[in-house]
Amino acid sequence: MKAILLAGGMGSRLRPLTIQTPKPIVPIFDRPFLHYQIDLLKQVPEIDEVILSLNYQPRRIEEVFGDGSQLGIKIRYVVEPAPLGTGGAIKYAGGGLRESVVVFNGDVLTQIDLGAVIRLHRERKARATIVLTPVDNPSAYGLVETDAGRNVRRFLEKPKPEEITTNHINAGIYILEPDTFDRIPSDVPWSIERSYFPSLIERGETFVAYVYDGYWIDIGSPEKYTQVHRDIMDGRFAAAPFLGQPARHGAIAPDVRIEAGAVVEGPCFIDAGVAIKAGARIGPYSVVGGQSQIEEGVVIEGSILWPSCRVSRDAEVRDAILGRNCHIGQSVIVTPGTVLGDRTVVTDFSRI
Ligand code: GDD
Ligand code: MG
């Protein structure tokens, strides 16, 4: 069985982080995001190949995962000549397939039992099975109505507030029969959410829902990207380097240099090669990427720093995200909600 990971979007809501780093490989702690999805797919022994459906910066993604041998699963890349939308991408990547295929949005993190979804798909002899999950506000997602028999009755992408009739949304995980792809036109942008799913319902095909209420998040915005790190630090999602344990004392790489007089408060994650000078404070829910330098008197709190950042003396960084190689000048104040792209330089004494 093959799995298609839809990983070709531009990641526009995560800009400027995604200008140099496509969303599928933004780091979650020290690992590119798709590692976590591939770990989940590997739990299903039947899945023998992962097809990465790419468009935006495909080479960068290929460089990270190669042929998959390091991860223990075969990886193949299908690069669209131009973005084909979610439906077009699935057809382009899975056109030649003859057996059921697992499809995953390349930006959702979850601990779903994929084997159970595949079993339901087979038991119900479904043409398509979709995973649903409850959320507080469905407006940023695809709203899905079902009947008592868990058949999908309505699919409404990005509903307006007055259109919200349920809190169940499309979790971005499907089992599909490739012979239903005939209704997706070739080589033009086509949305699985706006066109393919509604067409299955119109044609009365067996379209089944699997409801999952465990951990699920779409990492596609700065708020959610930050939330994922907090959830893992709090043990709500089990992942290395915390493996489900609340990181109360912080997960600190063995070679991190913390000078006497510096304070590190968990939960936090400090990666290899980081140096923290005297009088600096790394507060809760901070992630400091490898090789970063934190100078005297700096305060970092609730922030994610990608590798090789330098934060100069007495600067304060709160609830922000800093891309790779940022240089924050002396006494700078980085205010909550700030997101800086790679190699940003902030002049001494600025407030941003
Ligand atoms: N190959 C390829 N080509 N992939 C694409 C394209 C494309 O043209 N467009 C989007 N993708 C990929 C994105 O990289 C992402 O992994 C996935 O398809 C979904 O796109 P998003 O842009 O993240 O969509 P969304 O989050 O607004 O909504 C989708 O996900 C929600 C769950 O997180 C929809 O499927 C909603 O119905 C769903 O609720
Ligand atoms: Mg998304």
Tab-separated table of C-alpha atoms and ligand atoms in Angstrom:
chain	number	residue	atom	x	y	z
A	1	MET	CA	0.000	0.000	0.000
A	2	LYS	CA	1.244	3.499	-0.833
A	3	ALA	CA	0.824	6.741	1.088
A	4	ILE	CA	0.749	10.132	-0.618
A	5	LEU	CA	1.847	13.087	1.496
A	6	LEU	CA	0.570	16.367	0.123
A	7	ALA	CA	3.520	18.596	0.777
A	8	GLY	CA	3.504	21.091	-2.056
A	9	GLY	CA	1.785	24.117	-0.531
A	10	MET	CA	3.584	27.443	-0.237
A	11	GLY	CA	3.241	27.628	3.546
A	12	SER	CA	2.167	31.247	3.136
A	13	ARG	CA	0.742	31.605	6.646
A	14	LEU	CA	4.133	30.627	8.068
A	15	ARG	CA	6.024	33.287	6.117
A	16	PRO	CA	8.686	34.519	6.489
A	17	LEU	CA	9.848	31.203	8.002
A	18	THR	CA	8.863	29.310	4.843
A	19	ILE	CA	10.759	31.557	2.434
A	20	GLN	CA	13.900	29.459	2.888
A	21	THR	CA	12.342	26.369	4.466
A	22	PRO	CA	9.240	24.781	2.939
A	23	LYS	CA	6.581	23.941	5.524
A	24	PRO	CA	7.088	20.139	5.391
A	25	ILE	CA	10.598	20.559	6.754
A	26	VAL	CA	10.215	23.373	9.267
A	27	PRO	CA	11.881	22.064	12.412
A	28	ILE	CA	9.806	20.787	15.298
A	29	PHE	CA	12.514	20.862	17.975
A	30	ASP	CA	15.457	19.360	16.095
A	31	ARG	CA	13.651	17.336	13.412
A	32	PRO	CA	12.027	18.402	10.146
A	33	PHE	CA	8.255	18.163	10.492
A	34	LEU	CA	7.686	15.335	7.991
A	35	HIS	CA	9.797	13.015	10.149
A	36	TYR	CA	6.899	12.896	12.591
A	37	GLN	CA	4.410	11.971	9.850
A	38	ILE	CA	6.711	9.345	8.400
A	39	ASP	CA	7.068	7.822	11.886
A	40	LEU	CA	3.292	7.475	11.997
A	41	LEU	CA	3.090	5.901	8.535
A	42	LYS	CA	5.804	3.427	9.506
A	43	GLN	CA	3.514	2.058	12.195
A	44	VAL	CA	1.399	0.498	9.435
A	45	PRO	CA	3.492	-2.418	8.115
A	46	GLU	CA	1.398	-2.583	4.958
A	47	ILE	CA	2.594	0.841	3.819
A	48	ASP	CA	5.700	0.129	1.776
A	49	GLU	CA	6.226	3.439	0.011
A	50	VAL	CA	5.664	7.110	0.751
A	51	ILE	CA	5.087	9.375	-2.224
A	52	LEU	CA	5.880	13.002	-1.450
A	53	SER	CA	3.766	15.245	-3.638
A	54	LEU	CA	5.782	18.425	-4.001
A	55	ASN	CA	5.750	21.706	-5.770
A	56	TYR	CA	7.293	24.459	-3.648
A	57	GLN	CA	11.068	24.123	-3.160
A	58	PRO	CA	11.101	20.360	-3.826
A	59	ARG	CA	14.902	20.040	-3.887
A	60	ARG	CA	15.229	21.194	-0.299
A	61	ILE	CA	12.829	18.481	0.800
A	62	GLU	CA	14.548	15.785	-1.274
A	63	GLU	CA	17.887	16.758	0.262
A	64	VAL	CA	16.517	16.073	3.741
A	65	PHE	CA	14.877	12.691	3.186
A	66	GLY	CA	16.743	11.204	0.193
A	67	ASP	CA	15.411	7.791	-0.822
A	68	GLY	CA	14.180	7.204	2.727
A	69	SER	CA	16.719	4.483	3.545
A	70	GLN	CA	17.862	6.372	6.666
A	71	LEU	CA	14.275	6.453	7.871
A	72	GLY	CA	13.573	2.838	7.015
A	73	ILE	CA	10.866	3.450	4.416
A	74	LYS	CA	10.983	3.936	0.650
A	75	ILE	CA	10.350	7.535	-0.407
A	76	ARG	CA	9.505	8.671	-3.918
A	77	TYR	CA	9.109	12.291	-5.057
A	78	VAL	CA	6.544	13.541	-7.512
A	79	VAL	CA	7.014	17.192	-8.421
A	80	GLU	CA	4.181	19.023	-10.171
A	81	PRO	CA	5.189	21.341	-12.970
A	82	ALA	CA	2.820	23.934	-11.454
A	83	PRO	CA	0.656	23.776	-8.307
A	84	LEU	CA	-2.333	21.530	-9.058
A	85	GLY	CA	-4.221	22.031	-5.802
A	86	THR	CA	-4.892	19.176	-3.406
A	87	GLY	CA	-7.032	17.092	-5.815
A	88	GLY	CA	-4.862	17.666	-8.863
A	89	ALA	CA	-1.774	16.770	-6.819
A	90	ILE	CA	-3.296	13.485	-5.655
A	91	LYS	CA	-4.219	12.528	-9.208
A	92	TYR	CA	-0.796	13.544	-10.512
A	93	ALA	CA	1.039	11.578	-7.809
A	94	GLY	CA	-1.291	8.589	-7.618
A	95	GLY	CA	-2.597	8.339	-11.163
A	96	GLY	CA	-1.033	4.949	-11.904
A	97	LEU	CA	-2.103	3.303	-8.634
A	98	ARG	CA	-4.540	0.383	-8.628
A	99	GLU	CA	-4.989	-0.234	-4.889
A	100	SER	CA	-6.340	1.833	-1.974
A	101	VAL	CA	-4.078	4.740	-1.097
A	102	VAL	CA	-3.547	6.641	2.148
A	103	VAL	CA	-3.444	10.417	1.673
A	104	PHE	CA	-2.155	12.824	4.303
A	105	ASN	CA	-2.049	16.605	4.357
A	106	GLY	CA	1.629	17.289	4.902
A	107	ASP	CA	1.084	19.638	7.829
A	108	VAL	CA	-0.950	17.690	10.375
A	109	LEU	CA	0.496	16.079	13.472
A	110	THR	CA	-1.518	13.334	15.117
A	111	GLN	CA	-1.298	9.990	16.862
A	112	ILE	CA	-4.173	8.392	15.015
A	113	ASP	CA	-4.314	4.600	14.647
A	114	LEU	CA	-4.072	4.533	10.867
A	115	GLY	CA	-4.504	0.754	10.782
A	116	ALA	CA	-7.969	1.168	12.304
A	117	VAL	CA	-8.930	3.697	9.609
A	118	ILE	CA	-7.804	1.294	6.882
A	119	ARG	CA	-9.819	-1.526	8.523
A	120	LEU	CA	-12.961	0.629	8.597
A	121	HIS	CA	-12.460	1.546	4.931
A	122	ARG	CA	-12.319	-2.141	4.025
A	123	GLU	CA	-15.176	-3.250	6.276
A	124	ARG	CA	-17.439	-0.615	4.803
A	125	LYS	CA	-16.170	-1.270	1.268
A	126	ALA	CA	-15.882	2.494	1.014
A	127	ARG	CA	-14.846	4.437	-2.059
A	128	ALA	CA	-13.380	7.026	0.276
A	129	THR	CA	-12.850	7.246	4.038
A	130	ILE	CA	-12.070	10.527	5.745
A	131	VAL	CA	-10.823	11.171	9.264
A	132	LEU	CA	-12.764	13.817	11.184
A	133	THR	CA	-11.700	15.547	14.340
A	134	PRO	CA	-13.515	17.999	16.623
A	135	VAL	CA	-12.214	21.581	16.861
A	136	ASP	CA	-13.523	24.678	18.651
A	137	ASN	CA	-13.763	26.805	15.523
A	138	PRO	CA	-14.201	25.000	12.170
A	139	SER	CA	-13.962	28.154	10.039
A	140	ALA	CA	-10.304	27.577	9.066
A	141	TYR	CA	-10.969	23.979	8.053
A	142	GLY	CA	-13.286	21.749	6.011
A	143	LEU	CA	-16.545	21.217	7.860
A	144	VAL	CA	-17.979	17.715	7.488
A	145	GLU	CA	-21.536	16.635	8.310
A	146	THR	CA	-22.299	12.946	8.760
A	147	ASP	CA	-25.428	10.866	9.378
A	148	ALA	CA	-26.020	8.346	12.170
A	149	GLY	CA	-24.278	5.648	10.126
A	150	ARG	CA	-21.153	7.832	9.804
A	151	ASN	CA	-21.675	8.425	6.106
A	152	VAL	CA	-20.494	11.832	4.911
A	153	ARG	CA	-23.477	13.966	3.920
A	154	ARG	CA	-21.917	17.369	3.396
A	155	PHE	CA	-18.434	18.814	2.931
A	156	LEU	CA	-17.986	22.548	3.208
A	157	GLU	CA	-14.481	23.991	2.935
A	158	LYS	CA	-13.767	27.088	5.103
A	159	PRO	CA	-17.366	27.637	6.254
A	160	LYS	CA	-18.619	31.110	7.144
A	161	PRO	CA	-19.667	31.552	10.787
A	162	GLU	CA	-23.375	31.208	9.912
A	163	GLU	CA	-22.671	27.958	8.031
A	164	ILE	CA	-21.193	26.126	11.017
A	165	THR	CA	-23.451	23.209	11.917
A	166	THR	CA	-20.981	20.828	13.580
A	167	ASN	CA	-17.542	20.956	15.198
A	168	HIS	CA	-16.326	18.001	13.128
A	169	ILE	CA	-13.736	18.953	10.540
A	170	ASN	CA	-11.648	17.228	7.921
A	171	ALA	CA	-8.429	16.122	9.632
A	172	GLY	CA	-6.638	15.907	6.272
A	173	ILE	CA	-6.271	12.097	6.310
A	174	TYR	CA	-8.032	9.945	3.736
A	175	ILE	CA	-8.141	6.422	2.324
A	176	LEU	CA	-9.130	6.645	-1.340
A	177	GLU	CA	-9.834	4.253	-4.188
A	178	PRO	CA	-7.777	5.430	-7.184
A	179	ASP	CA	-10.488	4.496	-9.673
A	180	THR	CA	-12.496	7.417	-8.299
A	181	PHE	CA	-9.804	9.809	-9.563
A	182	ASP	CA	-11.442	9.713	-13.010
A	183	ARG	CA	-13.526	12.720	-11.981
A	184	ILE	CA	-10.439	14.830	-11.307
A	185	PRO	CA	-9.301	16.520	-14.535
A	186	SER	CA	-5.627	16.168	-15.438
A	187	ASP	CA	-3.162	19.023	-15.337
A	188	VAL	CA	-5.459	21.770	-14.033
A	189	PRO	CA	-5.703	22.951	-10.422
A	190	TRP	CA	-8.420	21.000	-8.627
A	191	SER	CA	-9.364	20.931	-4.981
A	192	ILE	CA	-10.159	17.652	-3.282
A	193	GLU	CA	-12.089	19.589	-0.638
A	194	ARG	CA	-14.167	21.830	-2.885
A	195	SER	CA	-14.726	19.521	-5.840
A	196	TYR	CA	-13.861	15.847	-5.356
A	197	PHE	CA	-15.523	15.232	-1.980
A	198	PRO	CA	-18.744	17.087	-2.905
A	199	SER	CA	-18.839	15.054	-6.131
A	200	LEU	CA	-18.605	11.761	-4.208
A	201	ILE	CA	-21.587	12.853	-2.109
A	202	GLU	CA	-23.580	13.939	-5.174
A	203	ARG	CA	-22.967	10.600	-6.857
A	204	GLY	CA	-24.046	8.675	-3.741
A	205	GLU	CA	-20.720	6.854	-3.388
A	206	THR	CA	-19.883	5.109	-0.091
A	207	PHE	CA	-18.004	7.907	1.656
A	208	VAL	CA	-17.318	7.060	5.275
A	209	ALA	CA	-16.107	9.080	8.268
A	210	TYR	CA	-13.758	7.906	11.006
A	211	VAL	CA	-13.987	10.189	14.021
A	212	TYR	CA	-10.787	10.722	15.971
A	213	ASP	CA	-10.698	12.807	19.119
A	214	GLY	CA	-7.096	12.265	20.211
A	215	TYR	CA	-4.215	14.636	19.542
A	216	TRP	CA	-4.452	16.484	16.224
A	217	ILE	CA	-3.090	19.808	15.032
A	218	ASP	CA	-2.424	21.574	11.716
A	219	ILE	CA	0.944	23.312	12.155
A	220	GLY	CA	0.312	25.797	9.333
A	221	SER	CA	0.227	29.109	11.265
A	222	PRO	CA	2.741	30.657	13.706
A	223	GLU	CA	0.293	30.183	16.598
A	224	LYS	CA	-0.189	26.484	15.848
A	225	TYR	CA	3.501	25.995	15.142
A	226	THR	CA	4.253	27.349	18.610
A	227	GLN	CA	1.408	25.322	20.118
A	228	VAL	CA	2.873	22.043	18.793
A	229	HIS	CA	6.085	22.677	20.683
A	230	ARG	CA	4.186	23.483	23.869
A	231	ASP	CA	2.041	20.377	23.523
A	232	ILE	CA	5.077	18.155	23.124
A	233	MET	CA	6.815	19.825	26.093
A	234	ASP	CA	3.689	19.299	28.175
A	235	GLY	CA	3.537	15.635	27.187
A	236	ARG	CA	0.273	15.960	25.246
A	237	PHE	CA	1.999	14.475	22.221
A	238	ALA	CA	4.710	11.875	22.708
A	239	ALA	CA	7.784	12.680	20.641
A	240	ALA	CA	11.539	12.649	20.928
A	241	PRO	CA	13.291	14.279	22.734
A	242	PHE	CA	10.600	14.172	25.403
A	243	LEU	CA	8.843	10.881	24.628
A	244	GLY	CA	5.718	11.913	26.439
A	245	GLN	CA	7.439	13.080	29.618
A	246	PRO	CA	6.761	16.673	30.632
A	247	ALA	CA	10.130	18.336	30.198
A	248	ARG	CA	10.010	20.021	33.596
A	249	HIS	CA	13.764	20.375	33.865
A	250	GLY	CA	14.295	20.997	30.202
A	251	ALA	CA	15.800	18.778	27.544
A	252	ILE	CA	19.343	20.080	27.198
A	253	ALA	CA	21.896	18.592	24.796
A	254	PRO	CA	24.984	17.260	26.590
A	255	ASP	CA	27.422	19.740	25.052
A	256	VAL	CA	25.430	22.905	25.858
A	257	ARG	CA	27.593	25.410	27.764
A	258	ILE	CA	25.671	27.170	30.512
A	259	GLU	CA	27.799	29.621	32.475
A	260	ALA	CA	27.440	29.916	36.231
A	261	GLY	CA	24.768	32.505	37.006
A	262	ALA	CA	22.641	31.698	33.943
A	263	VAL	CA	19.141	30.377	34.686
A	264	VAL	CA	17.325	27.735	32.671
A	265	GLU	CA	13.704	27.025	33.549
A	266	GLY	CA	11.832	24.065	32.082
A	267	PRO	CA	10.018	23.003	30.178
A	268	CYS	CA	12.400	23.937	27.408
A	269	PHE	CA	14.647	22.475	24.738
A	270	ILE	CA	18.232	23.552	24.164
A	271	ASP	CA	19.977	21.895	21.254
A	272	ALA	CA	23.600	20.942	20.672
A	273	GLY	CA	26.360	23.513	20.625
A	274	VAL	CA	24.394	26.306	22.328
A	275	ALA	CA	26.273	28.690	24.645
A	276	ILE	CA	24.441	30.602	27.385
A	277	LYS	CA	26.325	33.355	29.167
A	278	ALA	CA	26.137	34.392	32.817
A	279	GLY	CA	23.035	36.328	33.842
A	280	ALA	CA	20.954	35.084	30.906
A	281	ARG	CA	17.592	33.476	31.587
A	282	ILE	CA	15.950	30.869	29.381
A	283	GLY	CA	12.358	30.755	30.569
A	284	PRO	CA	9.616	28.135	30.166
A	285	TYR	CA	8.514	26.942	26.708
A	286	SER	CA	11.649	28.135	24.992
A	287	VAL	CA	13.331	26.221	22.188
A	288	VAL	CA	16.898	27.228	21.390
A	289	GLY	CA	18.226	25.817	18.117
A	290	GLY	CA	21.677	24.286	17.759
A	291	GLN	CA	24.796	26.488	17.847
A	292	SER	CA	22.888	29.567	19.058
A	293	GLN	CA	24.653	32.058	21.320
A	294	ILE	CA	22.810	33.679	24.167
A	295	GLU	CA	24.759	36.530	25.731
A	296	GLU	CA	24.840	38.086	29.217
A	297	GLY	CA	21.571	39.312	30.685
A	298	VAL	CA	19.381	38.062	27.843
A	299	VAL	CA	15.825	36.897	28.611
A	300	ILE	CA	14.185	34.333	26.353
A	301	GLU	CA	10.684	33.167	27.151
A	302	GLY	CA	8.089	31.128	25.244
A	303	SER	CA	10.075	31.602	22.050
A	304	ILE	CA	11.410	29.350	19.337
A	305	LEU	CA	14.860	30.119	17.976
A	306	TRP	CA	15.990	28.153	14.944
A	307	PRO	CA	19.653	27.135	14.792
A	308	SER	CA	22.585	29.547	14.807
A	309	CYS	CA	20.867	32.601	16.257
A	310	ARG	CA	22.799	35.156	18.239
A	311	VAL	CA	21.047	37.166	20.916
A	312	SER	CA	23.223	39.988	22.209
A	313	ARG	CA	23.489	41.158	25.792
A	314	ASP	CA	20.404	42.364	27.672
A	315	ALA	CA	18.023	41.651	24.778
A	316	GLU	CA	14.564	40.247	25.579
A	317	VAL	CA	12.718	37.811	23.335
A	318	ARG	CA	9.204	36.838	24.393
A	319	ASP	CA	6.671	34.613	22.606
A	320	ALA	CA	8.415	35.055	19.256
A	321	ILE	CA	9.793	32.836	16.497
A	322	LEU	CA	13.240	33.542	15.053
A	323	GLY	CA	14.431	31.889	11.831
A	324	ARG	CA	17.951	30.574	11.297
A	325	ASN	CA	20.978	32.805	11.800
A	326	CYS	CA	19.105	35.780	13.210
A	327	HIS	CA	21.150	38.374	15.025
A	328	ILE	CA	19.340	40.277	17.745
A	329	GLY	CA	21.307	43.316	18.845
A	330	GLN	CA	22.092	44.560	22.330
A	331	SER	CA	19.094	45.508	24.543
A	332	VAL	CA	16.627	44.824	21.735
A	333	ILE	CA	13.072	44.003	22.808
A	334	VAL	CA	11.355	41.443	20.614
A	335	THR	CA	7.679	41.645	21.506
A	336	PRO	CA	5.143	38.779	21.551
A	337	GLY	CA	3.900	37.565	18.168
A	338	THR	CA	7.050	38.603	16.265
A	339	VAL	CA	8.143	36.190	13.538
A	340	LEU	CA	11.548	36.865	11.955
A	341	GLY	CA	12.816	35.274	8.756
A	342	ASP	CA	16.251	33.687	8.412
A	343	ARG	CA	19.238	36.002	8.814
A	344	THR	CA	17.280	38.947	10.181
A	345	VAL	CA	19.551	41.491	11.846
A	346	VAL	CA	17.969	43.742	14.465
A	347	THR	CA	19.953	46.826	15.361
A	348	ASP	CA	20.982	47.451	18.994
A	349	PHE	CA	18.299	49.047	21.214
A	350	SER	CA	15.446	48.457	18.721
A	351	ARG	CA	12.009	47.354	19.790
A	352	ILE	CA	10.108	45.113	17.360
B	1	GDD	N1	1.429	18.920	-4.017
B	1	GDD	C1	0.638	19.906	-3.645
B	1	GDD	N2	0.164	20.777	-4.596
B	1	GDD	N3	0.301	20.033	-2.345
B	1	GDD	C2	-0.518	21.051	-1.990
B	1	GDD	C3	-1.039	21.978	-2.907
B	1	GDD	C4	-0.655	21.824	-4.293
B	1	GDD	O1	-1.058	22.585	-5.178
B	1	GDD	N4	-1.829	22.862	-2.234
B	1	GDD	C5	-1.798	22.492	-0.949
B	1	GDD	N5	-0.997	21.400	-0.785
B	1	GDD	C6	-0.706	20.685	0.462
B	1	GDD	C7	-0.180	21.594	1.561
B	1	GDD	O2	1.251	21.565	1.540
B	1	GDD	C8	-0.726	20.959	2.814
B	1	GDD	O3	0.133	19.937	3.311
B	1	GDD	C9	-2.007	20.299	2.365
B	1	GDD	O4	-1.942	20.200	0.929
B	1	GDD	C10	-3.258	21.106	2.767
B	1	GDD	O5	-3.106	22.437	2.319
B	1	GDD	P1	-3.270	23.675	3.321
B	1	GDD	O6	-2.981	24.895	2.532
B	1	GDD	O7	-2.493	23.439	4.558
B	1	GDD	O8	-4.813	23.619	3.574
B	1	GDD	P2	-5.625	24.075	4.880
B	1	GDD	O9	-4.888	23.762	6.113
B	1	GDD	O10	-6.109	25.465	4.681
B	1	GDD	O11	-6.938	23.122	4.779
B	1	GDD	C11	-6.796	21.735	4.581
B	1	GDD	O12	-6.436	21.074	5.779
B	1	GDD	C12	-7.412	21.151	6.839
B	1	GDD	C13	-6.869	20.331	7.989
B	1	GDD	O13	-5.695	20.844	8.422
B	1	GDD	C14	-8.139	21.190	4.050
B	1	GDD	O14	-7.929	19.845	3.666
B	1	GDD	C15	-9.233	21.293	5.104
B	1	GDD	O15	-10.413	20.676	4.645
B	1	GDD	C16	-8.766	20.581	6.377
B	1	GDD	O16	-9.746	20.727	7.407
B	2	MG	MG	-2.969	23.145	6.556
